[in-house]
């Protein structure tokens, strides 16, 4: 039986995976360092999403690309809000994505969002198994946001 050799794996434009057995030990560019991590979400009403993330959640606009707005969440972690009519994907009613933010005081955040009258605000609960205290809410187009604190 032939010995298994490591292979290089690449994904094509449409998601097909191809492997090359003749790949030498490839090295990541820049020693694998990343500058930013950005999760992109797609919106039918970009201005409403922008108002929510700026005025309610308090994220700061870091990069304005016109129809794509990239907000700093913390450090190098960012969320990008994209006008669906211009981006690579379209907004969809089903949102299989959750944006999670960890805060020092989850109860204070819940009280703040409750005072703003956020309708989709869930109850705060603790999970000993996960080591968190958390609640969820939806943004203007239905993306779920979990706000959590570590249990101490």
CSV table of C-alpha atoms in Angstrom, one decimal:
chain,number,residue,atom,x,y,z
A,1,UNK,CA,0.0,0.0,0.0
A,2,UNK,CA,1.5,3.4,-0.9
A,3,UNK,CA,2.3,5.8,1.9
A,4,UNK,CA,0.0,8.8,2.1
A,5,UNK,CA,1.6,12.0,1.1
A,6,UNK,CA,0.5,15.5,2.2
A,7,UNK,CA,-1.2,17.3,-0.6
A,8,UNK,CA,-2.1,21.0,-1.3
A,9,UNK,CA,-5.8,21.6,-1.3
A,10,UNK,CA,-7.4,24.4,-3.3
A,11,UNK,CA,-11.0,25.5,-3.8
A,12,UNK,CA,-12.0,26.6,-7.3
A,13,UNK,CA,-14.3,29.5,-8.1
A,14,UNK,CA,-17.4,27.3,-7.7
A,15,UNK,CA,-16.3,25.4,-4.6
A,16,UNK,CA,-14.8,22.3,-6.3
A,17,UNK,CA,-11.8,21.0,-4.4
A,18,UNK,CA,-8.7,19.9,-6.2
A,19,UNK,CA,-5.5,18.5,-4.7
A,20,UNK,CA,-2.0,18.5,-6.0
A,21,UNK,CA,0.3,15.7,-4.9
A,22,UNK,CA,3.3,17.4,-6.4
A,23,UNK,CA,3.1,20.5,-4.2
A,24,UNK,CA,6.3,21.2,-2.3
A,25,UNK,CA,5.9,22.3,1.3
A,26,UNK,CA,4.2,25.7,0.6
A,27,UNK,CA,4.7,28.5,3.0
A,28,UNK,CA,2.0,31.0,3.9
A,29,UNK,CA,2.7,34.5,2.8
A,30,UNK,CA,3.7,37.0,5.4
A,31,UNK,CA,4.4,34.2,7.9
A,32,UNK,CA,0.6,33.7,8.2
A,33,UNK,CA,-0.1,37.1,9.8
A,34,UNK,CA,-3.5,38.6,9.1
A,35,UNK,CA,-4.2,42.3,9.2
A,36,UNK,CA,-8.0,42.1,9.7
A,37,UNK,CA,-10.8,39.6,10.2
A,38,UNK,CA,-14.0,40.7,8.5
A,39,UNK,CA,-17.4,38.9,8.5
A,40,UNK,CA,-19.6,40.3,5.8
A,41,UNK,CA,-23.4,40.5,6.1
A,42,UNK,CA,-25.7,41.4,3.2
A,43,UNK,CA,-28.6,43.9,3.5
A,44,UNK,CA,-31.5,45.1,1.5
A,45,UNK,CA,-31.5,48.4,3.5
A,46,UNK,CA,-27.9,49.3,4.1
A,47,UNK,CA,-28.6,52.7,5.7
A,48,UNK,CA,-30.9,51.1,8.4
A,49,UNK,CA,-28.2,48.5,9.2
A,50,UNK,CA,-25.6,51.3,9.4
A,51,UNK,CA,-27.7,53.3,11.9
A,52,UNK,CA,-28.3,50.2,14.0
A,53,UNK,CA,-24.6,49.2,14.3
A,54,UNK,CA,-23.4,52.8,14.8
A,55,UNK,CA,-26.2,54.2,17.0
A,56,UNK,CA,-27.4,51.2,19.0
A,57,UNK,CA,-24.4,48.8,19.1
A,58,UNK,CA,-21.8,51.6,19.0
A,59,UNK,CA,-19.4,50.2,16.4
A,60,UNK,CA,-17.0,52.6,14.6
A,61,UNK,CA,-16.8,52.8,10.9
A,62,UNK,CA,-13.3,51.8,10.0
A,63,UNK,CA,-13.4,51.5,6.2
A,64,UNK,CA,-16.0,53.1,3.9
A,65,UNK,CA,-16.1,51.5,0.5
A,66,UNK,CA,-19.3,53.1,-0.6
A,67,UNK,CA,-21.7,50.2,-0.8
A,68,UNK,CA,-19.7,48.2,1.7
A,69,UNK,CA,-19.2,49.6,5.2
A,70,UNK,CA,-16.7,47.9,7.5
A,71,UNK,CA,-17.0,48.5,11.2
A,72,UNK,CA,-14.4,47.8,13.9
A,73,UNK,CA,-15.8,45.5,16.6
A,74,UNK,CA,-12.7,45.2,18.7
A,75,UNK,CA,-9.0,45.0,17.9
A,76,UNK,CA,-8.7,43.5,14.4
A,77,UNK,CA,-12.2,42.0,14.4
A,78,UNK,CA,-14.6,43.7,12.0
A,79,UNK,CA,-18.1,43.3,10.6
A,80,UNK,CA,-18.8,44.4,7.0
A,81,UNK,CA,-22.3,45.6,6.0
A,82,UNK,CA,-22.9,45.2,2.3
A,83,UNK,CA,-25.6,46.5,0.0
A,84,UNK,CA,-27.0,43.3,-1.5
A,85,UNK,CA,-27.4,44.9,-4.9
A,86,UNK,CA,-23.7,45.4,-5.3
A,87,UNK,CA,-22.1,42.6,-3.2
A,88,UNK,CA,-21.1,39.1,-4.1
A,89,UNK,CA,-24.2,37.7,-2.4
A,90,UNK,CA,-27.8,38.7,-1.9
A,91,UNK,CA,-29.7,39.2,1.3
A,92,UNK,CA,-31.9,36.2,2.2
A,93,UNK,CA,-34.7,35.8,4.7
A,94,UNK,CA,-32.9,32.9,6.3
A,95,UNK,CA,-29.9,34.1,8.3
A,96,UNK,CA,-27.7,31.1,9.3
A,97,UNK,CA,-25.2,33.4,10.8
A,98,UNK,CA,-24.8,34.8,14.4
A,99,UNK,CA,-22.6,37.7,15.3
A,100,UNK,CA,-21.4,37.3,18.9
A,101,UNK,CA,-19.9,40.1,21.0
A,102,UNK,CA,-18.4,39.6,24.4
A,103,UNK,CA,-18.8,42.4,26.8
A,104,UNK,CA,-17.7,43.0,30.4
A,105,UNK,CA,-21.3,43.3,31.8
A,106,UNK,CA,-24.0,41.5,29.9
A,107,UNK,CA,-26.7,42.6,32.3
A,108,UNK,CA,-25.8,46.3,31.7
A,109,UNK,CA,-26.1,45.8,27.9
A,110,UNK,CA,-29.4,44.1,28.3
A,111,UNK,CA,-30.7,47.0,30.4
A,112,UNK,CA,-29.4,49.5,27.8
A,113,UNK,CA,-31.0,47.7,24.8
A,114,UNK,CA,-34.2,47.2,26.8
A,115,UNK,CA,-34.4,51.0,27.5
A,116,UNK,CA,-34.1,51.6,23.8
A,117,UNK,CA,-37.1,49.4,23.2
A,118,UNK,CA,-35.4,46.7,21.0
A,119,UNK,CA,-38.3,44.4,20.2
A,120,UNK,CA,-36.3,41.3,19.5
A,121,UNK,CA,-34.5,41.3,22.8
A,122,UNK,CA,-34.3,37.9,24.4
A,123,UNK,CA,-33.9,37.1,28.1
A,124,UNK,CA,-30.6,36.9,29.8
A,125,UNK,CA,-29.6,33.4,30.8
A,126,UNK,CA,-26.5,31.6,32.1
A,127,UNK,CA,-24.9,28.5,30.7
A,128,UNK,CA,-22.5,26.8,33.2
A,129,UNK,CA,-21.6,24.3,30.4
A,130,UNK,CA,-20.4,27.1,28.1
A,131,UNK,CA,-19.2,29.4,30.9
A,132,UNK,CA,-21.3,32.4,29.7
A,133,UNK,CA,-24.2,34.6,30.6
A,134,UNK,CA,-25.9,35.8,27.4
A,135,UNK,CA,-28.9,37.1,25.5
A,136,UNK,CA,-29.7,37.5,21.8
A,137,UNK,CA,-31.4,40.1,19.7
A,138,UNK,CA,-31.9,40.6,16.0
A,139,UNK,CA,-30.5,43.4,13.9
A,140,UNK,CA,-32.9,45.3,11.5
A,141,UNK,CA,-32.9,42.5,8.8
A,142,UNK,CA,-32.9,39.5,11.1
A,143,UNK,CA,-29.2,38.7,11.7
A,144,UNK,CA,-29.0,37.3,15.3
A,145,UNK,CA,-26.6,39.0,17.7
A,146,UNK,CA,-25.5,37.2,20.8
A,147,UNK,CA,-24.2,39.5,23.6
A,148,UNK,CA,-22.3,37.5,26.3
A,149,UNK,CA,-20.1,37.8,29.3
A,150,UNK,CA,-17.9,35.1,30.8
A,151,UNK,CA,-19.1,33.6,34.0
A,152,UNK,CA,-16.7,34.3,36.9
